[in-house]
Amino acid sequence: MNKRKLGANGPEVGAIGYGAMSFSDMYGPTNETESHAILDACREAGVTLLDTANVYGMGKSENAIGTYLKANPDARDDFVIATKASITSDPEGNRTFDNSAEHLEAELDKSLKRLGLECVDLFYAHRRDPRFTPEETAANLGRLVDKGKTRAIGLSEVAPSTLRRAMKVFPISAVQSEYSLSTRFPDLGLVQTCAELGVAMVAFSPVGRSLLTDDPISHDRIADLPFLRGNPRFMEPNLTENLRLTSAFRRLAEEMGTSAAALANAWLLSRGPHVIPIPGTRSVGHLRECISGATLNLTETDLDRIEAVLPVGWAHGDRYSADQWNGPERYC
């Protein structure tokens, strides 16, 4: 697989990485055997960036990676491992965020234990804690590089202005944000700022939480998935409209001799050499569809055809509900 830099001074990683939220039952039940099969497939295909977090299954995702590395000690050299922390809850169980030095280090220590590592390659603040300035958050993360617990730091779901301020204190290697043909707000400043500053733009949910695949999640399955059940794009009447609109994208992919998932990831790769999609899936077959997008070289004509069937702003419904918007920074 072609490679891209994870930040100006970071390691080279496969152009498409893997989002390990799928190891956590988020989109349906899974188990360690299935997760390990995905990791085997990643190694075979040259998918080197693994992205996880402490809250994915409350440690389940990290544990799956940790047991795989324990069973396959030589695999550590094949992967660049990123994890995240800062999402937590108050005594009443409400979702809150903590970017304090103490919290970030304590949570990273737990992650390292689950992963069976002494150091991760990249550690993100999963959300911006408004009690701390971007400069303070960057300094708190940077301490963990100085202590040898992570090789680099990143931010997730932040505004371009937050990134600029943080960069003045400590080098930020990556910013993670939802980015796809169905969620294009990063084009309004974040993609450009990352390119200017030499920061990798790590795109999660690159296939629109299944809408941009050949097999979108069905109405019946959504009832069993709490996150999607409350997500505006997967609630009626929006879901029916979104399925109707994306059917043209599926037909286009077929005409181009590829899958919808591959085409969606290839579109992201065309947005800049610093953009790294991290699709997540429980299926080895679907993983192979996603990463085959790295072999597609889209022409201007191809991009125009994609734009014609899915013009900017096509999606019905917001990407998050009011509750789900608690945390990500809105900047436009």
CSV table of C-alpha atoms in Angstrom, one decimal:
chain,number,residue,atom,x,y,z
A,1,MET,CA,0.0,0.0,0.0
A,2,ASN,CA,1.1,3.6,-0.7
A,3,LYS,CA,2.2,5.4,2.5
A,4,ARG,CA,1.6,8.8,4.0
A,5,LYS,CA,3.3,10.7,6.8
A,6,LEU,CA,1.6,10.9,10.2
A,7,GLY,CA,2.6,14.5,10.8
A,8,ALA,CA,5.6,16.5,9.5
A,9,ASN,CA,8.1,14.5,11.6
A,10,GLY,CA,6.0,11.3,12.1
A,11,PRO,CA,6.3,7.8,10.8
A,12,GLU,CA,5.0,6.7,7.4
A,13,VAL,CA,1.8,4.7,7.6
A,14,GLY,CA,-0.4,3.0,5.1
A,15,ALA,CA,-2.5,5.5,3.2
A,16,ILE,CA,-5.6,3.9,4.7
A,17,GLY,CA,-5.6,3.0,8.4
A,18,TYR,CA,-8.1,1.1,10.6
A,19,GLY,CA,-10.6,2.5,13.1
A,20,ALA,CA,-10.9,0.0,15.9
A,21,MET,CA,-14.1,1.4,17.4
A,22,SER,CA,-15.6,-1.6,15.5
A,23,PHE,CA,-13.9,-3.9,18.1
A,24,SER,CA,-16.3,-2.5,20.7
A,25,ASP,CA,-19.8,-3.6,19.6
A,26,MET,CA,-20.6,-0.1,18.5
A,27,TYR,CA,-22.1,-1.2,15.2
A,28,GLY,CA,-23.0,-4.7,16.3
A,29,PRO,CA,-21.7,-7.5,18.5
A,30,THR,CA,-18.2,-8.8,17.9
A,31,ASN,CA,-15.6,-10.9,19.7
A,32,GLU,CA,-11.8,-11.2,20.0
A,33,THR,CA,-11.5,-13.9,17.3
A,34,GLU,CA,-13.2,-11.6,14.7
A,35,SER,CA,-11.1,-8.7,15.8
A,36,HIS,CA,-7.9,-10.7,15.5
A,37,ALA,CA,-8.9,-11.8,12.0
A,38,ILE,CA,-9.2,-8.1,11.1
A,39,LEU,CA,-5.7,-7.4,12.5
A,40,ASP,CA,-4.4,-10.3,10.5
A,41,ALA,CA,-5.9,-8.8,7.3
A,42,CYS,CA,-4.5,-5.4,8.2
A,43,ARG,CA,-1.0,-6.8,8.4
A,44,GLU,CA,-1.4,-8.7,5.1
A,45,ALA,CA,-2.6,-5.5,3.3
A,46,GLY,CA,-0.2,-3.0,4.7
A,47,VAL,CA,-2.7,-1.2,6.9
A,48,THR,CA,-0.4,0.0,9.6
A,49,LEU,CA,-2.2,2.8,11.5
A,50,LEU,CA,-4.5,1.4,14.2
A,51,ASP,CA,-6.8,3.9,15.9
A,52,THR,CA,-8.4,3.0,19.2
A,53,ALA,CA,-9.5,4.8,22.4
A,54,ASN,CA,-10.0,4.1,26.1
A,55,VAL,CA,-13.8,4.5,25.8
A,56,TYR,CA,-14.3,2.1,22.8
A,57,GLY,CA,-16.2,-0.6,24.6
A,58,MET,CA,-14.7,0.7,27.9
A,59,GLY,CA,-11.4,-0.9,27.1
A,60,LYS,CA,-12.7,-3.8,24.9
A,61,SER,CA,-11.0,-2.4,21.7
A,62,GLU,CA,-7.7,-1.8,23.4
A,63,ASN,CA,-7.8,-5.3,25.0
A,64,ALA,CA,-8.4,-6.9,21.7
A,65,ILE,CA,-5.3,-5.2,20.2
A,66,GLY,CA,-3.3,-6.1,23.4
A,67,THR,CA,-4.1,-9.8,23.3
A,68,TYR,CA,-3.3,-9.8,19.5
A,69,LEU,CA,0.1,-8.3,20.2
A,70,LYS,CA,0.8,-10.7,23.0
A,71,ALA,CA,0.0,-13.6,20.7
A,72,ASN,CA,1.9,-12.1,17.8
A,73,PRO,CA,4.9,-10.3,19.4
A,74,ASP,CA,6.4,-9.5,16.0
A,75,ALA,CA,3.3,-7.6,15.0
A,76,ARG,CA,4.2,-4.6,17.1
A,77,ASP,CA,6.7,-3.5,14.4
A,78,ASP,CA,4.0,-3.7,11.8
A,79,PHE,CA,1.7,-1.2,13.4
A,80,VAL,CA,1.6,2.4,14.4
A,81,ILE,CA,-0.8,2.5,17.4
A,82,ALA,CA,-2.9,5.5,18.4
A,83,THR,CA,-5.3,5.8,21.3
A,84,LYS,CA,-7.3,8.6,22.9
A,85,ALA,CA,-8.6,9.8,26.3
A,86,SER,CA,-10.5,12.7,27.9
A,87,ILE,CA,-14.1,11.5,27.5
A,88,THR,CA,-15.4,10.7,31.0
A,89,SER,CA,-18.5,11.3,33.2
A,90,ASP,CA,-19.5,13.2,36.3
A,91,PRO,CA,-20.9,11.7,39.5
A,92,GLU,CA,-24.4,11.9,38.0
A,93,GLY,CA,-23.3,9.9,34.9
A,94,ASN,CA,-23.4,12.9,32.5
A,95,ARG,CA,-20.8,12.9,29.7
A,96,THR,CA,-17.9,15.3,30.5
A,97,PHE,CA,-14.3,15.9,29.3
A,98,ASP,CA,-11.1,16.1,31.2
A,99,ASN,CA,-7.9,17.5,29.6
A,100,SER,CA,-6.0,17.8,32.8
A,101,ALA,CA,-2.5,16.4,33.0
A,102,GLU,CA,-3.5,14.1,35.8
A,103,HIS,CA,-6.4,12.6,34.0
A,104,LEU,CA,-4.7,12.2,30.6
A,105,GLU,CA,-1.7,10.4,32.1
A,106,ALA,CA,-3.8,8.2,34.3
A,107,GLU,CA,-6.0,7.1,31.4
A,108,LEU,CA,-2.9,6.6,29.1
A,109,ASP,CA,-1.4,4.4,31.8
A,110,LYS,CA,-4.5,2.2,31.8
A,111,SER,CA,-4.5,2.1,28.0
A,112,LEU,CA,-0.8,1.1,27.9
A,113,LYS,CA,-1.6,-1.8,30.3
A,114,ARG,CA,-4.5,-3.0,28.2
A,115,LEU,CA,-2.4,-2.7,25.0
A,116,GLY,CA,0.6,-4.4,26.7
A,117,LEU,CA,2.9,-1.5,25.7
A,118,GLU,CA,5.3,0.9,27.4
A,119,CYS,CA,4.6,3.6,24.8
A,120,VAL,CA,2.1,4.3,22.1
A,121,ASP,CA,2.9,6.0,18.8
A,122,LEU,CA,0.2,8.7,19.0
A,123,PHE,CA,-2.0,9.9,21.9
A,124,TYR,CA,-5.0,12.2,21.3
A,125,ALA,CA,-7.1,14.4,23.5
A,126,HIS,CA,-10.4,12.8,22.4
A,127,ARG,CA,-12.4,16.0,22.9
A,128,ARG,CA,-11.6,19.6,23.9
A,129,ASP,CA,-12.2,20.3,27.5
A,130,PRO,CA,-13.4,24.0,27.7
A,131,ARG,CA,-11.9,24.4,31.1
A,132,PHE,CA,-8.4,24.3,29.5
A,133,THR,CA,-7.0,26.5,26.8
A,134,PRO,CA,-5.6,24.8,23.7
A,135,GLU,CA,-2.2,25.8,24.9
A,136,GLU,CA,-2.7,24.1,28.3
A,137,THR,CA,-4.1,20.9,26.6
A,138,ALA,CA,-1.1,20.8,24.3
A,139,ALA,CA,1.3,21.2,27.2
A,140,ASN,CA,-0.5,18.5,29.2
A,141,LEU,CA,-0.2,16.1,26.3
A,142,GLY,CA,3.4,17.1,25.6
A,143,ARG,CA,4.4,16.1,29.1
A,144,LEU,CA,3.5,12.5,28.1
A,145,VAL,CA,6.0,12.6,25.2
A,146,ASP,CA,8.6,13.9,27.5
A,147,LYS,CA,7.9,11.0,29.9
A,148,GLY,CA,8.2,8.5,27.1
A,149,LYS,CA,4.6,7.3,27.2
A,150,THR,CA,3.7,8.4,23.7
A,151,ARG,CA,5.8,9.3,20.7
A,152,ALA,CA,3.5,12.0,19.4
A,153,ILE,CA,0.2,13.8,20.3
A,154,GLY,CA,-3.0,14.7,18.5
A,155,LEU,CA,-6.3,16.4,18.9
A,156,SER,CA,-9.8,15.2,17.9
A,157,GLU,CA,-12.8,17.1,16.7
A,158,VAL,CA,-11.3,20.5,17.1
A,159,ALA,CA,-11.5,23.8,15.2
A,160,PRO,CA,-8.6,25.1,13.1
A,161,SER,CA,-8.1,27.9,15.5
A,162,THR,CA,-7.6,25.4,18.4
A,163,LEU,CA,-5.0,23.6,16.3
A,164,ARG,CA,-3.1,26.8,15.6
A,165,ARG,CA,-3.0,27.7,19.2
A,166,ALA,CA,-1.9,24.2,20.4
A,167,MET,CA,0.8,24.1,17.8
A,168,LYS,CA,2.5,27.1,19.3
A,169,VAL,CA,3.2,25.0,22.5
A,170,PHE,CA,3.9,21.5,21.3
A,171,PRO,CA,4.0,19.8,17.8
A,172,ILE,CA,0.6,18.3,16.9
A,173,SER,CA,1.1,15.3,14.6
A,174,ALA,CA,-2.5,14.6,13.8
A,175,VAL,CA,-6.0,15.9,14.0
A,176,GLN,CA,-8.9,13.5,13.8
A,177,SER,CA,-12.3,14.4,12.6
A,178,GLU,CA,-15.3,12.9,10.9
A,179,TYR,CA,-14.8,13.5,7.2
A,180,SER,CA,-16.4,11.9,4.2
A,181,LEU,CA,-18.6,12.6,1.2
A,182,SER,CA,-21.4,12.9,3.6
A,183,THR,CA,-19.6,15.1,6.2
A,184,ARG,CA,-17.6,17.8,4.4
A,185,PHE,CA,-17.3,20.6,6.9
A,186,PRO,CA,-13.5,19.9,7.4
A,187,ASP,CA,-13.1,21.4,3.9
A,188,LEU,CA,-14.0,24.8,5.4
A,189,GLY,CA,-10.7,25.3,7.1
A,190,LEU,CA,-9.5,22.2,8.9
A,191,VAL,CA,-8.1,20.3,5.9
A,192,GLN,CA,-6.3,23.5,4.7
A,193,THR,CA,-4.9,24.3,8.2
A,194,CYS,CA,-3.6,20.8,8.7
A,195,ALA,CA,-1.9,20.9,5.3
A,196,GLU,CA,-0.3,24.3,6.1
A,197,LEU,CA,1.0,23.2,9.4
A,198,GLY,CA,2.2,19.7,8.4
A,199,VAL,CA,-0.4,17.9,10.4
A,200,ALA,CA,-2.1,14.6,9.3
A,201,MET,CA,-5.8,14.8,8.9
A,202,VAL,CA,-7.2,11.5,10.1
A,203,ALA,CA,-10.7,11.0,8.7
A,204,PHE,CA,-13.0,8.8,10.8
A,205,SER,CA,-16.3,7.4,9.5
A,206,PRO,CA,-15.0,7.7,5.9
A,207,VAL,CA,-18.0,5.7,4.5
A,208,GLY,CA,-20.6,7.7,6.3
A,209,ARG,CA,-21.4,5.1,8.9
A,210,SER,CA,-22.3,2.7,6.1
A,211,LEU,CA,-24.3,5.0,3.9
A,212,LEU,CA,-21.4,5.2,1.4
A,213,THR,CA,-21.2,1.4,1.0
A,214,ASP,CA,-22.9,-1.2,-1.1
A,215,ASP,CA,-24.7,-2.6,1.9
A,216,PRO,CA,-25.9,0.3,4.1
A,217,ILE,CA,-27.2,-0.6,7.6
A,218,SER,CA,-30.8,-1.6,7.3
A,219,HIS,CA,-33.8,-0.1,9.1
A,220,ASP,CA,-34.2,-3.3,11.1
A,221,ARG,CA,-30.5,-3.3,12.3
A,222,ILE,CA,-30.7,0.4,13.4
A,223,ALA,CA,-33.2,-0.5,16.1
A,224,ASP,CA,-30.5,-2.5,17.9
A,225,LEU,CA,-27.8,0.2,17.6
A,226,PRO,CA,-28.2,3.0,20.2
A,227,PHE,CA,-25.9,5.5,18.5
A,228,LEU,CA,-27.5,5.3,15.1
A,229,ARG,CA,-31.0,5.0,16.5
A,230,GLY,CA,-30.6,8.5,17.9
A,231,ASN,CA,-28.6,9.9,14.9
A,232,PRO,CA,-30.6,12.3,12.7
A,233,ARG,CA,-29.2,10.9,9.4
A,234,PHE,CA,-30.5,7.4,10.4
A,235,MET,CA,-34.0,8.6,11.6
A,236,GLU,CA,-37.0,8.8,9.3
A,237,PRO,CA,-37.7,10.5,7.0
A,238,ASN,CA,-34.0,11.3,6.6
A,239,LEU,CA,-32.8,7.7,6.3
A,240,THR,CA,-35.1,6.9,3.4
A,241,GLU,CA,-33.9,10.0,1.6
A,242,ASN,CA,-30.2,9.3,2.3
A,243,LEU,CA,-30.5,5.8,1.1
A,244,ARG,CA,-32.2,7.0,-2.1
A,245,LEU,CA,-29.6,9.6,-2.8
A,246,THR,CA,-26.6,7.3,-2.1
A,247,SER,CA,-28.1,4.7,-4.5
A,248,ALA,CA,-26.8,6.8,-7.3
A,249,PHE,CA,-23.3,6.7,-5.8
A,250,ARG,CA,-23.5,2.9,-5.6
A,251,ARG,CA,-24.4,2.7,-9.2
A,252,LEU,CA,-21.5,5.0,-10.1
A,253,ALA,CA,-19.1,2.8,-8.2
A,254,GLU,CA,-20.4,-0.2,-10.1
A,255,GLU,CA,-20.0,1.6,-13.4
A,256,MET,CA,-16.4,2.5,-12.4
A,257,GLY,CA,-15.7,-1.2,-11.7
A,258,THR,CA,-15.3,-0.8,-7.9
A,259,SER,CA,-17.2,-0.8,-4.7
A,260,ALA,CA,-18.9,2.2,-3.1
A,261,ALA,CA,-16.7,1.9,0.0
A,262,ALA,CA,-13.5,1.9,-2.1
A,263,LEU,CA,-14.7,4.9,-4.1
A,264,ALA,CA,-15.6,6.8,-0.9
A,265,ASN,CA,-12.1,6.2,0.6
A,266,ALA,CA,-10.4,7.1,-2.7
A,267,TRP,CA,-12.3,10.4,-2.8
A,268,LEU,CA,-10.8,11.2,0.7
A,269,LEU,CA,-7.3,10.3,-0.5
A,270,SER,CA,-7.7,12.8,-3.3
A,271,ARG,CA,-8.4,15.6,-0.9
A,272,GLY,CA,-4.7,15.9,0.0
A,273,PRO,CA,-1.6,13.9,0.7
A,274,HIS,CA,-2.0,14.5,4.4
A,275,VAL,CA,-5.5,12.9,4.6
A,276,ILE,CA,-5.6,9.4,6.0
A,277,PRO,CA,-9.0,7.6,6.2
A,278,ILE,CA,-9.5,5.1,9.0
A,279,PRO,CA,-12.5,2.9,8.1
A,280,GLY,CA,-13.8,0.6,10.7
A,281,THR,CA,-15.5,-2.7,10.2
A,282,ARG,CA,-16.1,-6.1,11.7
A,283,SER,CA,-15.9,-7.8,8.3
A,284,VAL,CA,-12.6,-8.8,6.6
A,285,GLY,CA,-14.3,-8.6,3.3
A,286,HIS,CA,-15.5,-5.1,3.9
A,287,LEU,CA,-12.1,-4.1,5.1
A,288,ARG,CA,-10.6,-5.3,1.8
A,289,GLU,CA,-13.3,-3.2,-0.1
A,290,CYS,CA,-12.3,-0.1,1.9
A,291,ILE,CA,-8.6,-0.4,1.5
A,292,SER,CA,-8.8,-1.2,-2.2
A,293,GLY,CA,-9.6,2.5,-2.5
A,294,ALA,CA,-5.9,3.1,-2.1
A,295,THR,CA,-5.3,1.6,-5.5
A,296,LEU,CA,-7.7,3.9,-7.3
A,297,ASN,CA,-6.3,7.0,-9.0
A,298,LEU,CA,-9.2,9.3,-9.5
A,299,THR,CA,-9.1,11.7,-12.5
A,300,GLU,CA,-10.8,15.1,-12.5
A,301,THR,CA,-13.5,13.5,-14.6
A,302,ASP,CA,-14.1,10.9,-11.9
A,303,LEU,CA,-14.2,13.5,-9.2
A,304,ASP,CA,-16.7,15.5,-11.3
A,305,ARG,CA,-18.9,12.4,-11.6
A,306,ILE,CA,-18.8,11.8,-7.9
A,307,GLU,CA,-19.7,15.5,-7.2
A,308,ALA,CA,-22.6,15.2,-9.6
A,309,VAL,CA,-24.3,12.4,-7.7
A,310,LEU,CA,-23.4,13.6,-4.2
A,311,PRO,CA,-22.9,17.3,-4.3
A,312,VAL,CA,-21.8,19.1,-1.2
A,313,GLY,CA,-24.6,19.3,1.3
A,314,TRP,CA,-26.6,16.4,-0.1
A,315,ALA,CA,-27.2,14.6,3.2
A,316,HIS,CA,-30.5,14.9,5.0
A,317,GLY,CA,-30.1,15.5,8.8
A,318,ASP,CA,-27.3,16.6,10.9
A,319,ARG,CA,-24.3,14.3,11.5
A,320,TYR,CA,-25.0,14.4,15.3
A,321,SER,CA,-28.0,14.8,17.5
A,322,ALA,CA,-28.0,17.6,20.1
A,323,ASP,CA,-26.6,15.2,22.8
A,324,GLN,CA,-24.0,13.8,20.4
A,325,TRP,CA,-22.8,17.3,19.6
A,326,ASN,CA,-21.6,17.6,23.2
A,327,GLY,CA,-17.8,17.8,22.7
A,328,PRO,CA,-16.9,18.4,19.0
A,329,GLU,CA,-16.0,22.0,18.3
A,330,ARG,CA,-18.2,23.8,15.8
A,331,TYR,CA,-16.3,26.4,13.8
A,332,CYS,CA,-18.4,27.2,10.7
